[in-house]
Coordinates of C-alpha atoms in Angstrom, one line a residue:
M1323 CA 0.1 0.0 -0.2
K1324 CA 1.7 3.4 -1.1
T1325 CA 1.4 6.1 1.5
N1326 CA 1.9 9.8 0.6
S1327 CA 1.7 12.8 3.1
Q1328 CA 1.4 14.8 0.1
P1329 CA -1.3 15.2 -2.3
E1330 CA -0.3 14.8 -6.0
V1331 CA -0.4 18.0 -7.5
V1332 CA -3.7 18.9 -9.5
K1333 CA -3.1 20.5 -12.8
M1334 CA -6.6 22.1 -14.5
T1335 CA -7.2 24.7 -16.9
L1336 CA -8.8 28.1 -15.8
A1337 CA -12.4 27.5 -17.5
E1338 CA -12.2 23.8 -15.5
Y1339 CA -11.4 25.9 -12.4
E1340 CA -14.4 28.2 -12.2
A1341 CA -16.5 25.4 -13.4
Q1342 CA -16.1 23.9 -9.8
P1343 CA -18.7 24.8 -7.7
Q1344 CA -18.2 28.1 -6.3
S1345 CA -18.5 26.9 -2.5
N1346 CA -15.5 24.6 -3.1
R1347 CA -13.3 27.6 -4.4
G1348 CA -12.2 30.9 -3.4
V1349 CA -9.4 33.3 -2.6
W1350 CA -7.3 32.7 0.4
T1351 CA -7.8 35.8 2.8
T1352 CA -7.4 34.6 6.6
E1353 CA -4.6 35.8 8.0
R1354 CA -3.0 33.3 10.4
T1355 CA -0.8 35.2 12.9
D1356 CA -1.4 32.0 15.2
L1357 CA 1.4 30.0 13.2
P1358 CA 5.1 31.2 13.9
N1359 CA 6.3 31.3 10.4
W1360 CA 3.6 33.6 9.4
A1361 CA 5.4 36.5 8.4
A1362 CA 8.0 34.4 6.4
E1363 CA 5.3 31.9 4.1
R1364 CA 2.5 34.6 4.1
H1365 CA 3.2 35.1 0.4
L1366 CA 2.6 31.4 0.1
Y1367 CA -1.3 31.6 1.0
V1368 CA -2.9 35.0 0.7
G1369 CA -4.5 35.9 -2.5
K1370 CA -3.6 32.2 -4.0
R1371 CA -7.0 30.1 -5.5
T1372 CA -8.1 27.5 -3.0
L1373 CA -9.9 24.7 -4.4
L1374 CA -11.4 21.9 -2.1
W1375 CA -10.5 18.4 -4.1
N1376 CA -11.9 14.7 -3.4
S1377 CA -8.8 13.1 -4.2
G1378 CA -10.6 9.8 -3.9
A1379 CA -9.0 7.5 -1.1
Q1380 CA -7.1 10.2 0.5
G1381 CA -10.3 11.8 1.1
T1382 CA -11.2 16.0 0.2
A1383 CA -8.3 18.3 0.3
L1384 CA -7.8 21.5 0.7
L1385 CA -5.3 22.7 -2.4
I1386 CA -3.9 25.9 -2.6
E1387 CA -2.7 27.4 -5.8
G1388 CA 1.2 26.9 -6.4
L1389 CA 1.1 24.1 -3.6
G1390 CA -0.8 21.4 -5.1
L1391 CA -3.1 23.3 -7.3
E1392 CA -1.9 24.4 -10.9
I1393 CA -4.2 26.5 -13.3
A1394 CA -3.1 27.0 -16.9
E1395 CA -4.4 30.5 -17.9

């Protein structure tokens, strides 16, 4: 049995992303001042498109543009 803590990268076009239910996609706006390295890591999250993705056996994951989610314009 293969175990992997990192989900595979999901690649889709902008049209495919926009076709996802609006309740499953958005843009990260939440500031996480509770995380110790937030100031250094903020650029990886804030302003990036997000998608709740059902990856089958691994369950549902939050994908972040640049971190598991690639959207081709």
